[in-house]
Amino acid sequence: MELLERARQWASHDPDPATASALSADIEAAERGDEEAADRVSAAMNGPLQFGTAGLRGVVGPGESRMNLAVVIRATAGLCEVVKRHATGTPSLVVGCDARYGSSEFATAACRVASAAGVRVLALPQANPTPLTSFSMLHFDADAGVMVTASHNPALDNGYKVYLGGSVVQGDGRGVQIVPPFDAEIAAAIEAAPPADEVPMNDDLIEAVDPREEYVACASALASGDASARENLRIVLTAMHGVGAAITSRVLAEAGFTNVSLVAAQADPDPDFPTVPFPNPEEAGALDMVIEQAREEGADLIIAVDPDADRCALAVPDPRAETGWAPLSGDQIGCLLGEFLASRGLTGSLANSIVSSRLLARIAHAHGLEHHTTLTGFKWIARAPQLAFGYEEAIGFCPNPSVARDKDGIATSVVAASLFAALKAEGRTAWDELDRLAHAHGLHVTGPLTFRVEEIEQIATGMARLRAQPPSVLAGSPVVEVSDLAEGYRGLPPTDGVLVLTEAGDRVIARPSGTEPKLKCYLEVILPAPEGEPVPWEAARERLELIKREFGRIIGL
């Protein structure tokens, strides 16, 4: 009865007639004994959405636990309250959105709430990539930013990313997504906000801005190498029904990559993502259409940006693969790009998340550069001191942190295309370069072990089991370290995770996903690859599979 009363109160203050009536109908049905309706009410009122790895994310629908107009209005009211506490003078807020269900309405509401709260609003053109919003944070020296997007989540999801900068956050965190203690302070302000239909809204302080020309200029300037080599590289590009096709195509063209073919069926924004099983370039089947086109056209490189274009996947010809093409892992891309940039005189530091490969640290040190290991997510990677390039294994790369301190799939496409143009001009492939890195630093092979759960409690159960009964041996090698990351690790803030390290150098890190109902394990093996001998790729993959099987039994999922 308490749940139904809370739901009734929420619905009575929901300014969106569609979600208000949907929740009210379920409440009435639940009162009549409809168990399915009662379950829907319970899911809708299962506590407020919390700031995770990449902000608020959830299924679009009614209630405090879903993404909807009421949640966005109260989130913006709480954000503005906190920004006004910390800003000097009249604060400014950048607002952008992608083309998902609800994105336009949510962004418009965020602008109107902030305006009525006395915050100067810089409204970006709608249905544009996340990198445009992160770029705008520094470009306009904004105190805060909101990006309405669920990135690569399923079609029914949406989300709300928050950046801080300007006079609110200075130094390495300027223009970066929120971290503690700001997330807790904003959450408390949201909880204290009035019901959504009582939050004031107006258009008085809203100004339309369009920094796309400046963004394109900065991203295309990342191109390097011989102009003819760039023209000679044959690229097939897909935007996966997201908002990245037009701006990524333009950036590549202005960077000198004129031989680019777009997958037309996936070029226009479509919130249903009709031609992909899951709008994530890493998922099986997501690249089928672009691979087919690349084979027909004899391409050299596939570039796929995810629906909000903050992530970039690459695939390359591989005669061993059934389709003739193979995607590169996020760690392979990150280390290839890190080596490419460092070898061209990059100054500053390299950084990657703790769940990403240890190879980047060896690359950095070989070039006399500092390296930083961070917690998972670009809200941490982008804070690395003197950052020049950072990446995470989930195909997120930050190649231009002086203008956008977040992952940027569009700018990454330029650096990646420059690398592959140079390799092609030298008559070399990605596999040749990965072999060279293995000979220089040891063969590092990584892989995921992921458990998608129906009941969120299964994740806590799996983590508790691992903490209570960690392995003593993995793949025949004694375990020499088991570290609970919740207690902090080598100077990093506490986070929910467990690290297991063997004598042979194998490493597994288990942690709950911050964006999806998954328990994720990140595996890495390192094998010697002496110069003059074949690189032991197959042995490394076999060892990785062995560890996957053993660790799966340990987790118990």
Coordinates of C-alpha atoms in Angstrom, one line a residue:
M1 CA 0.0 0.0 0.0
E2 CA 2.9 2.3 0.8
L3 CA 4.3 1.6 -2.7
L4 CA 1.0 2.4 -4.4
E5 CA 0.6 5.6 -2.4
R6 CA 4.1 6.8 -3.4
A7 CA 3.3 5.9 -7.1
R8 CA 0.0 7.7 -6.8
Q9 CA 1.8 10.8 -5.5
W10 CA 4.3 10.7 -8.3
A11 CA 1.7 10.3 -11.0
S12 CA -0.3 13.2 -9.6
H13 CA 2.7 15.5 -10.1
D14 CA 3.9 14.2 -13.4
P15 CA 3.7 17.0 -16.0
D16 CA 3.7 14.5 -18.9
P17 CA 0.1 13.2 -19.5
A18 CA 1.4 10.0 -21.2
T19 CA 3.6 8.8 -18.4
A20 CA 1.1 10.0 -15.7
S21 CA -1.8 8.1 -17.2
A22 CA 0.3 5.0 -17.8
L23 CA 1.4 4.9 -14.2
S24 CA -2.1 5.7 -12.9
A25 CA -3.5 2.8 -15.0
D26 CA -1.0 0.4 -13.5
I27 CA -1.8 1.6 -10.0
E28 CA -5.5 1.0 -10.6
A29 CA -4.9 -2.5 -12.1
A30 CA -2.6 -3.4 -9.2
E31 CA -5.3 -2.4 -6.7
R32 CA -7.6 -4.9 -8.5
G33 CA -5.0 -7.7 -8.0
D34 CA -3.2 -7.6 -11.4
E35 CA 0.2 -8.9 -10.5
E36 CA 1.9 -7.8 -13.8
A37 CA 0.7 -4.3 -13.2
A38 CA 1.9 -4.4 -9.6
D39 CA 5.3 -5.5 -10.9
R40 CA 5.4 -2.6 -13.3
V41 CA 4.6 -0.2 -10.5
S42 CA 7.3 -1.7 -8.3
A43 CA 9.8 -1.4 -11.1
A44 CA 8.8 2.2 -11.8
M45 CA 9.1 3.2 -8.1
N46 CA 12.2 1.2 -7.2
G47 CA 14.0 4.3 -5.9
P48 CA 15.4 7.3 -7.8
L49 CA 17.8 6.8 -10.6
Q50 CA 21.4 7.1 -9.3
F51 CA 24.5 8.7 -11.0
G52 CA 26.5 5.7 -12.3
T53 CA 29.6 5.5 -14.4
A54 CA 28.1 7.8 -17.1
G55 CA 25.3 9.7 -15.3
L56 CA 21.7 8.8 -15.0
R57 CA 20.5 6.0 -17.3
G58 CA 17.3 4.0 -17.5
V59 CA 14.4 2.8 -19.5
V60 CA 12.1 5.5 -20.8
G61 CA 8.8 5.2 -18.9
P62 CA 6.8 6.4 -15.9
G63 CA 8.0 6.7 -12.3
E64 CA 11.0 7.8 -10.3
S65 CA 13.1 4.8 -11.5
R66 CA 12.7 5.5 -15.2
M67 CA 13.8 8.2 -17.6
N68 CA 11.0 10.7 -18.2
L69 CA 10.1 14.4 -18.2
A70 CA 9.5 14.5 -14.4
V71 CA 12.9 12.9 -13.6
V72 CA 14.7 15.3 -16.0
I73 CA 12.9 18.3 -14.6
R74 CA 13.8 17.5 -11.0
A75 CA 17.4 16.4 -11.9
T76 CA 17.9 19.8 -13.6
A77 CA 16.5 21.7 -10.7
G78 CA 18.9 19.9 -8.3
L79 CA 21.8 20.4 -10.7
C80 CA 21.1 24.1 -11.0
E81 CA 20.8 24.5 -7.2
V82 CA 24.3 23.0 -6.8
V83 CA 25.9 24.9 -9.6
K84 CA 24.6 28.2 -8.2
R85 CA 26.2 27.3 -4.8
H86 CA 29.6 26.9 -6.4
A87 CA 29.7 29.3 -9.4
T88 CA 31.0 32.8 -9.5
G89 CA 28.4 35.2 -10.8
T90 CA 25.6 34.0 -13.2
P91 CA 26.4 30.4 -14.0
S92 CA 26.2 29.0 -17.5
L93 CA 24.8 25.6 -18.6
V94 CA 25.4 23.9 -22.0
V95 CA 22.6 21.5 -23.0
G96 CA 22.8 19.0 -25.8
C97 CA 20.9 15.8 -26.8
D98 CA 20.9 12.9 -29.3
A99 CA 18.0 11.5 -31.2
R100 CA 16.7 8.8 -28.9
Y101 CA 13.1 8.6 -27.7
G102 CA 12.4 11.6 -25.4
S103 CA 15.8 13.3 -26.0
S104 CA 14.4 16.4 -27.6
E105 CA 11.7 16.9 -25.0
F106 CA 14.1 16.2 -22.1
A107 CA 16.7 18.7 -23.4
T108 CA 14.0 21.4 -23.9
A109 CA 12.7 20.9 -20.4
A110 CA 16.3 21.0 -19.0
C111 CA 16.9 24.3 -20.8
R112 CA 13.6 25.8 -19.5
V113 CA 14.2 24.7 -15.9
A114 CA 17.7 26.1 -15.8
S115 CA 16.5 29.4 -17.3
A116 CA 13.9 29.8 -14.6
A117 CA 16.5 29.0 -12.0
G118 CA 18.6 32.0 -13.1
V119 CA 21.2 30.0 -15.1
R120 CA 22.3 31.2 -18.5
V121 CA 21.5 28.4 -20.9
L122 CA 23.6 27.7 -24.0
A123 CA 21.3 25.4 -26.1
L124 CA 23.2 23.3 -28.7
P125 CA 21.5 22.1 -31.9
Q126 CA 19.5 19.0 -31.1
A127 CA 20.2 15.5 -32.4
N128 CA 24.0 16.0 -32.3
P129 CA 26.8 13.9 -30.9
T130 CA 28.0 13.9 -27.2
P131 CA 31.5 15.1 -28.2
L132 CA 29.9 18.4 -29.3
T133 CA 28.6 18.9 -25.8
S134 CA 31.9 18.0 -24.1
F135 CA 33.7 20.3 -26.6
S136 CA 31.3 23.1 -25.7
M137 CA 32.2 22.8 -22.0
L138 CA 35.7 24.2 -22.7
H139 CA 34.8 26.2 -25.8
F140 CA 32.3 28.3 -23.9
D141 CA 34.0 27.9 -20.5
A142 CA 30.6 26.7 -19.2
D143 CA 30.0 26.0 -15.5
A144 CA 28.0 22.9 -16.2
G145 CA 26.8 20.8 -19.1
V146 CA 24.0 18.3 -19.7
M147 CA 23.9 15.7 -22.5
V148 CA 20.7 13.8 -22.9
T149 CA 21.8 10.4 -24.3
A150 CA 22.0 6.7 -23.4
S151 CA 25.0 6.3 -25.8
H152 CA 25.1 2.6 -26.9
N153 CA 22.3 1.3 -24.5
P154 CA 19.2 -0.5 -25.8
A155 CA 16.7 1.5 -27.9
L156 CA 14.2 1.9 -25.0
D157 CA 16.8 3.6 -22.7
N158 CA 17.8 7.2 -22.3
G159 CA 20.1 9.1 -20.0
Y160 CA 21.4 12.3 -18.6
K161 CA 25.1 13.1 -18.4
V162 CA 26.4 16.0 -16.3
Y163 CA 29.7 17.9 -16.8
L164 CA 31.1 20.6 -14.5
G165 CA 33.7 23.3 -15.3
G166 CA 34.0 27.1 -15.6
S167 CA 34.1 28.6 -12.1
V168 CA 32.7 25.4 -10.5
V169 CA 35.5 23.0 -11.2
Q170 CA 39.1 24.0 -12.2
G171 CA 42.3 22.2 -13.0
D172 CA 42.3 18.7 -14.5
G173 CA 38.6 18.2 -13.7
R174 CA 37.4 21.2 -15.7
G175 CA 34.9 20.2 -18.4
V176 CA 34.8 16.6 -17.2
Q177 CA 31.8 14.5 -16.0
I178 CA 30.9 14.7 -12.3
V179 CA 32.6 12.6 -9.6
P180 CA 32.2 12.5 -5.8
P181 CA 31.4 14.5 -3.9
F182 CA 29.4 16.5 -6.5
D183 CA 27.3 13.5 -7.5
A184 CA 26.1 13.0 -3.9
E185 CA 25.5 16.8 -3.5
I186 CA 23.5 16.9 -6.7
A187 CA 21.5 13.8 -5.7
A188 CA 20.6 15.4 -2.4
A189 CA 19.5 18.6 -4.2
I190 CA 17.3 16.5 -6.5
E191 CA 15.7 14.8 -3.6
A192 CA 15.0 18.2 -2.0
A193 CA 13.6 19.6 -5.2
P194 CA 9.8 20.2 -5.4
P195 CA 7.5 17.9 -7.4
A196 CA 8.1 18.2 -11.1
D197 CA 4.9 20.1 -11.9
E198 CA 5.9 22.7 -9.3
V199 CA 9.4 23.4 -10.7
P200 CA 9.4 26.8 -12.5
M201 CA 10.2 26.9 -16.2
N202 CA 10.7 29.7 -18.7
D203 CA 12.7 30.7 -21.8
D204 CA 14.2 34.0 -20.6
L205 CA 17.9 33.0 -20.4
I206 CA 18.0 30.5 -23.2
E207 CA 20.5 31.3 -26.0
A208 CA 20.9 29.0 -29.1
V209 CA 24.5 28.4 -29.9
D210 CA 26.2 26.3 -32.6
P211 CA 29.9 25.5 -32.2
R212 CA 30.0 22.8 -34.9
E213 CA 32.3 24.8 -37.2
E214 CA 34.8 25.2 -34.4
Y215 CA 34.5 21.5 -33.4
V216 CA 35.0 20.3 -36.9
A217 CA 38.1 22.5 -37.3
C218 CA 39.7 21.1 -34.1
A219 CA 38.9 17.5 -34.9
S220 CA 40.1 17.6 -38.5
A221 CA 43.3 19.2 -37.4
L222 CA 44.3 16.0 -35.7
A223 CA 45.1 14.5 -39.1
S224 CA 48.8 13.7 -39.7
G225 CA 50.9 12.2 -42.4
D226 CA 51.2 12.5 -46.1
A227 CA 48.2 13.9 -47.9
S228 CA 48.3 11.4 -50.7
A229 CA 48.4 8.5 -48.2
R230 CA 45.2 9.9 -46.6
E231 CA 43.5 10.2 -49.9
N232 CA 44.5 6.6 -50.8
L233 CA 43.0 5.0 -47.6
R234 CA 39.6 3.4 -48.4
I235 CA 37.3 3.8 -45.4
V236 CA 33.7 2.5 -44.8
L237 CA 31.9 4.4 -42.1
T238 CA 28.8 3.6 -40.2
A239 CA 26.9 5.7 -37.6
M240 CA 24.6 2.8 -36.4
H241 CA 21.4 4.9 -36.8
G242 CA 22.8 7.5 -34.4
V243 CA 23.6 11.2 -34.8
G244 CA 27.3 10.9 -35.9
A245 CA 27.1 10.3 -39.7
A246 CA 27.0 13.8 -41.0
I247 CA 29.6 15.4 -38.7
T248 CA 32.0 12.4 -38.8
S249 CA 31.9 12.3 -42.6
R250 CA 32.6 16.0 -42.7
V251 CA 35.5 15.8 -40.2
L252 CA 37.1 13.0 -42.1
A253 CA 36.7 14.8 -45.5
E254 CA 38.2 18.1 -44.1
A255 CA 41.1 16.0 -42.6
G256 CA 41.9 14.8 -46.1
F257 CA 40.3 11.4 -46.0
T258 CA 38.2 11.8 -49.2
N259 CA 37.8 8.1 -50.0
V260 CA 35.1 7.5 -47.4
S261 CA 31.9 5.4 -48.1
L262 CA 28.9 5.7 -45.7
V263 CA 26.6 2.8 -44.9
A264 CA 23.5 4.6 -46.1
A265 CA 20.9 2.3 -44.4
Q266 CA 22.4 3.2 -41.0
A267 CA 23.2 6.9 -41.7
D268 CA 20.0 8.6 -40.6
P269 CA 19.1 8.8 -36.9
D270 CA 16.5 6.2 -35.9
P271 CA 15.7 5.6 -32.2
D272 CA 14.6 2.0 -33.0
F273 CA 18.1 1.0 -34.4
P274 CA 16.3 -1.3 -36.9
T275 CA 19.3 -3.0 -38.6
V276 CA 21.4 -3.9 -35.6
P277 CA 20.5 -6.4 -32.8
F278 CA 22.0 -4.0 -30.2
P279 CA 23.3 -0.5 -30.9
N280 CA 26.7 -1.2 -29.6
P281 CA 29.6 -1.7 -32.1
E282 CA 31.2 -4.2 -29.7
E283 CA 28.2 -6.6 -29.8
A284 CA 28.0 -9.6 -32.0
G285 CA 26.3 -8.8 -35.3
A286 CA 26.5 -5.0 -34.9
L287 CA 29.1 -4.7 -37.7
D288 CA 27.6 -7.2 -40.1
M289 CA 26.2 -4.6 -42.6
V290 CA 29.3 -2.4 -42.6
I291 CA 31.6 -5.5 -43.1
E292 CA 29.5 -6.6 -46.1
Q293 CA 29.9 -3.2 -47.7
A294 CA 33.6 -3.1 -46.9
R295 CA 34.1 -6.5 -48.6
E296 CA 32.2 -5.3 -51.7
E297 CA 34.3 -2.1 -51.9
G298 CA 37.7 -3.6 -51.1
A299 CA 38.1 -1.2 -48.2
D300 CA 41.2 -0.8 -46.0
L301 CA 39.4 0.2 -42.8
I302 CA 36.0 0.1 -41.1
I303 CA 35.1 2.9 -38.7
A304 CA 32.0 2.6 -36.6
V305 CA 30.8 5.3 -34.2
D306 CA 28.2 4.4 -31.7
P307 CA 24.8 6.2 -31.6
D308 CA 26.0 9.3 -29.8
A309 CA 29.4 9.1 -31.5
D310 CA 31.5 9.3 -28.3
R311 CA 32.9 5.8 -29.0
C312 CA 34.8 4.5 -32.0
A313 CA 35.1 0.9 -33.2
L314 CA 37.6 -0.2 -35.9
A315 CA 37.7 -3.4 -38.0
V316 CA 40.4 -4.4 -40.4
P317 CA 40.9 -7.0 -43.1
D318 CA 41.9 -10.4 -41.6
P319 CA 42.3 -13.4 -44.0
R320 CA 41.9 -15.8 -41.0
A321 CA 38.3 -14.5 -40.2
E322 CA 35.3 -16.1 -41.8
T323 CA 34.1 -12.8 -43.2
G324 CA 37.6 -11.6 -44.1
W325 CA 37.3 -8.8 -41.5
A326 CA 38.0 -8.7 -37.8
P327 CA 37.2 -6.0 -35.2
L328 CA 40.0 -4.7 -33.1
S329 CA 39.5 -4.8 -29.4
G330 CA 39.4 -1.5 -27.4
D331 CA 42.7 -2.4 -25.9
Q332 CA 44.3 -3.1 -29.2
I333 CA 43.0 0.3 -30.6
G334 CA 44.0 2.2 -27.5
C335 CA 47.5 0.8 -27.5
L336 CA 47.9 1.3 -31.3
L337 CA 46.8 4.9 -31.0
G338 CA 48.9 5.6 -27.9
E339 CA 52.0 4.3 -29.7
F340 CA 51.2 6.2 -32.9
L341 CA 50.7 9.5 -31.0
A342 CA 53.7 9.0 -28.7
S343 CA 56.0 8.2 -31.7
R344 CA 55.0 11.5 -33.2
G345 CA 56.2 13.6 -30.3
L346 CA 53.2 13.7 -28.1
T347 CA 53.9 15.6 -24.9
G348 CA 52.0 15.1 -21.6
S349 CA 50.8 11.9 -20.1
L350 CA 49.0 8.7 -21.3
A351 CA 46.2 7.2 -19.2
N352 CA 43.8 4.3 -19.1
S353 CA 41.4 2.7 -16.7
I354 CA 42.4 0.0 -14.3
V355 CA 40.4 -2.6 -16.3
S356 CA 42.2 -1.8 -19.5
S357 CA 45.5 -3.3 -20.7
R358 CA 48.8 -2.7 -18.9
L359 CA 50.5 -2.4 -22.3
L360 CA 49.8 1.4 -22.5
A361 CA 51.9 2.0 -19.4
R362 CA 54.9 0.2 -21.0
I363 CA 54.4 2.2 -24.2
A364 CA 54.3 5.4 -22.3
H365 CA 57.5 4.6 -20.3
A366 CA 59.3 3.5 -23.5
H367 CA 58.7 7.0 -24.9
G368 CA 59.6 8.8 -21.7
L369 CA 56.0 9.8 -20.9
E370 CA 54.1 9.6 -17.6
H371 CA 51.3 7.1 -17.4
H372 CA 48.3 7.1 -15.1
T373 CA 45.9 4.3 -14.1
T374 CA 42.5 5.5 -13.2
L375 CA 39.1 4.1 -12.1
T376 CA 36.7 3.0 -14.8
G377 CA 34.9 5.7 -16.8
F378 CA 36.0 8.9 -18.5
K379 CA 35.0 10.9 -15.6
W380 CA 38.2 9.5 -14.1
I381 CA 40.4 9.1 -17.1
A382 CA 39.9 12.7 -18.3
R383 CA 41.1 13.9 -14.9
A384 CA 44.6 12.4 -15.3
P385 CA 47.3 15.1 -14.8
Q386 CA 48.7 16.6 -18.0
L387 CA 46.6 14.2 -20.1
A388 CA 47.5 14.0 -23.8
F389 CA 45.7 10.7 -24.7
G390 CA 43.5 8.4 -22.7
Y391 CA 41.4 5.4 -23.4
E392 CA 39.3 2.6 -21.8
E393 CA 38.8 -0.9 -23.1
A394 CA 35.1 -0.2 -24.0
I395 CA 36.2 1.5 -27.3
G396 CA 36.4 5.0 -25.7
F397 CA 39.3 7.2 -26.6
C398 CA 40.2 10.8 -25.8
P399 CA 42.7 12.0 -28.4
N400 CA 42.3 15.8 -27.9
P401 CA 41.8 16.6 -24.2
S402 CA 42.8 20.2 -24.6
V403 CA 39.4 20.8 -26.3
A404 CA 37.2 18.0 -25.2
R405 CA 37.8 16.1 -21.9
D406 CA 35.7 13.1 -22.6
K407 CA 35.8 10.2 -25.1
D408 CA 35.3 11.3 -28.6
G409 CA 34.6 8.8 -31.4
I410 CA 34.7 11.5 -34.2
A411 CA 38.1 12.9 -33.3
T412 CA 39.4 9.3 -32.7
S413 CA 38.3 8.4 -36.3
V414 CA 40.8 11.1 -37.6
V415 CA 43.7 9.8 -35.6
A416 CA 42.9 6.2 -36.4
A417 CA 42.6 7.0 -40.1
S418 CA 46.0 8.8 -40.0
L419 CA 47.6 5.7 -38.4
F420 CA 46.1 3.3 -41.0
A421 CA 47.0 5.6 -43.9
A422 CA 50.6 5.5 -42.6
L423 CA 50.6 1.8 -42.2
K424 CA 49.2 1.3 -45.7
A425 CA 51.8 3.6 -47.2
E426 CA 54.5 1.5 -45.5
G427 CA 53.0 -1.8 -46.8
R428 CA 52.1 -2.9 -43.2
T429 CA 48.9 -3.9 -41.4
A430 CA 47.5 -3.5 -38.0
W431 CA 48.6 -7.1 -37.2
D432 CA 52.2 -6.2 -38.2
E433 CA 52.1 -3.3 -35.8
L434 CA 50.6 -5.4 -33.0
D435 CA 53.3 -8.0 -33.5
R436 CA 55.9 -5.3 -33.3
L437 CA 54.5 -4.0 -30.0
A438 CA 54.4 -7.6 -28.6
H439 CA 58.1 -8.1 -29.4
A440 CA 58.9 -4.8 -27.8
H441 CA 56.8 -5.1 -24.6
G442 CA 55.5 -8.6 -24.4
L443 CA 52.2 -10.0 -25.8
H444 CA 49.3 -8.5 -23.9
V445 CA 45.9 -10.2 -24.8
T446 CA 42.7 -9.1 -23.1
G447 CA 39.1 -10.3 -23.2
P448 CA 35.8 -9.9 -21.4
L449 CA 33.8 -12.3 -19.3
T450 CA 30.3 -10.8 -18.9
F451 CA 27.2 -11.9 -17.1
R452 CA 24.0 -10.2 -18.0
V453 CA 21.5 -10.8 -15.2
E454 CA 17.7 -10.6 -14.9
E455 CA 17.8 -9.9 -11.2
I456 CA 20.2 -7.1 -10.1
E457 CA 20.7 -9.0 -6.8
Q458 CA 22.7 -11.7 -8.7
I459 CA 25.5 -9.2 -9.2
A460 CA 25.9 -8.5 -5.5
T461 CA 25.7 -12.3 -4.8
G462 CA 28.5 -13.0 -7.4
M463 CA 30.7 -10.3 -6.0
A464 CA 30.1 -11.5 -2.4
R465 CA 31.0 -15.0 -3.4
L466 CA 34.3 -13.9 -5.0
R467 CA 35.2 -11.9 -2.0
A468 CA 34.5 -14.8 0.4
Q469 CA 36.2 -17.5 -1.7
P470 CA 38.8 -16.0 -4.1
P471 CA 40.8 -18.4 -6.2
S472 CA 44.3 -19.6 -5.0
V473 CA 45.3 -20.7 -8.5
L474 CA 44.3 -19.7 -12.0
A475 CA 45.4 -21.5 -15.1
G476 CA 47.9 -23.4 -13.1
S477 CA 49.6 -20.2 -11.7
P478 CA 49.4 -19.4 -8.0
V479 CA 47.4 -16.3 -7.2
V480 CA 49.8 -13.8 -5.6
E481 CA 47.3 -10.9 -5.0
V482 CA 43.6 -10.5 -4.3
S483 CA 42.7 -6.8 -3.7
D484 CA 39.3 -5.5 -2.8
L485 CA 39.0 -2.3 -4.8
A486 CA 36.2 -1.1 -2.4
E487 CA 39.0 -0.4 0.1
G488 CA 41.0 1.7 -2.4
Y489 CA 43.9 0.5 -4.5
R490 CA 47.3 2.1 -5.1
G491 CA 46.0 5.6 -4.4
L492 CA 42.7 5.2 -6.3
P493 CA 39.4 6.1 -4.7
P494 CA 37.3 3.1 -3.5
T495 CA 35.1 1.4 -6.1
D496 CA 33.2 -1.9 -6.1
G497 CA 35.5 -4.4 -7.6
V498 CA 38.0 -7.2 -7.0
L499 CA 41.4 -7.6 -8.6
V500 CA 43.1 -11.0 -8.9
L501 CA 46.7 -11.3 -10.0
T502 CA 48.7 -14.5 -10.6
E503 CA 52.4 -15.2 -10.5
A504 CA 52.4 -15.6 -14.3
G505 CA 51.1 -12.0 -14.6
D506 CA 47.5 -13.0 -15.5
R507 CA 45.0 -10.5 -14.1
V508 CA 41.3 -10.5 -13.6
I509 CA 39.2 -7.6 -12.4
A510 CA 35.5 -8.2 -11.6
R511 CA 33.1 -5.3 -11.1
P512 CA 29.4 -4.4 -11.6
S513 CA 28.7 -2.4 -14.8
G514 CA 27.8 1.2 -14.1
T515 CA 25.4 1.4 -17.1
E516 CA 23.8 -2.0 -17.6
P517 CA 22.6 -5.0 -15.5
K518 CA 25.8 -6.8 -15.9
L519 CA 28.7 -8.2 -13.8
K520 CA 31.8 -7.7 -15.9
C521 CA 35.2 -9.4 -15.6
Y522 CA 38.2 -8.0 -17.4
L523 CA 40.9 -10.6 -18.2
E524 CA 44.5 -10.1 -19.3
V525 CA 47.3 -12.5 -20.0
I526 CA 50.9 -11.4 -20.8
L527 CA 53.3 -13.8 -22.6
P528 CA 56.9 -13.2 -23.6
A529 CA 57.4 -12.6 -27.4
P530 CA 61.2 -12.7 -28.0
E531 CA 62.4 -10.9 -31.1
G532 CA 62.8 -13.2 -34.0
E533 CA 60.3 -15.7 -32.8
P534 CA 56.6 -16.0 -33.8
V535 CA 54.3 -14.0 -31.5
P536 CA 52.3 -16.6 -29.4
W537 CA 48.8 -15.3 -30.1
E538 CA 47.2 -18.7 -30.1
A539 CA 48.8 -19.7 -26.8
A540 CA 47.6 -16.4 -25.2
R541 CA 44.1 -16.9 -26.4
E542 CA 43.9 -20.4 -25.2
R543 CA 45.2 -19.3 -21.8
L544 CA 42.6 -16.5 -21.7
E545 CA 39.8 -19.0 -22.5
L546 CA 41.0 -21.3 -19.7
I547 CA 40.9 -18.4 -17.2
K548 CA 37.4 -17.5 -18.4
R549 CA 36.1 -21.0 -17.7
E550 CA 37.8 -21.2 -14.3
F551 CA 36.7 -17.7 -13.2
G552 CA 33.1 -18.3 -14.4
R553 CA 32.9 -21.2 -12.0
I554 CA 34.4 -19.1 -9.2
I555 CA 31.8 -16.3 -9.7
G556 CA 29.0 -18.8 -9.8
L557 CA 26.9 -17.1 -12.5

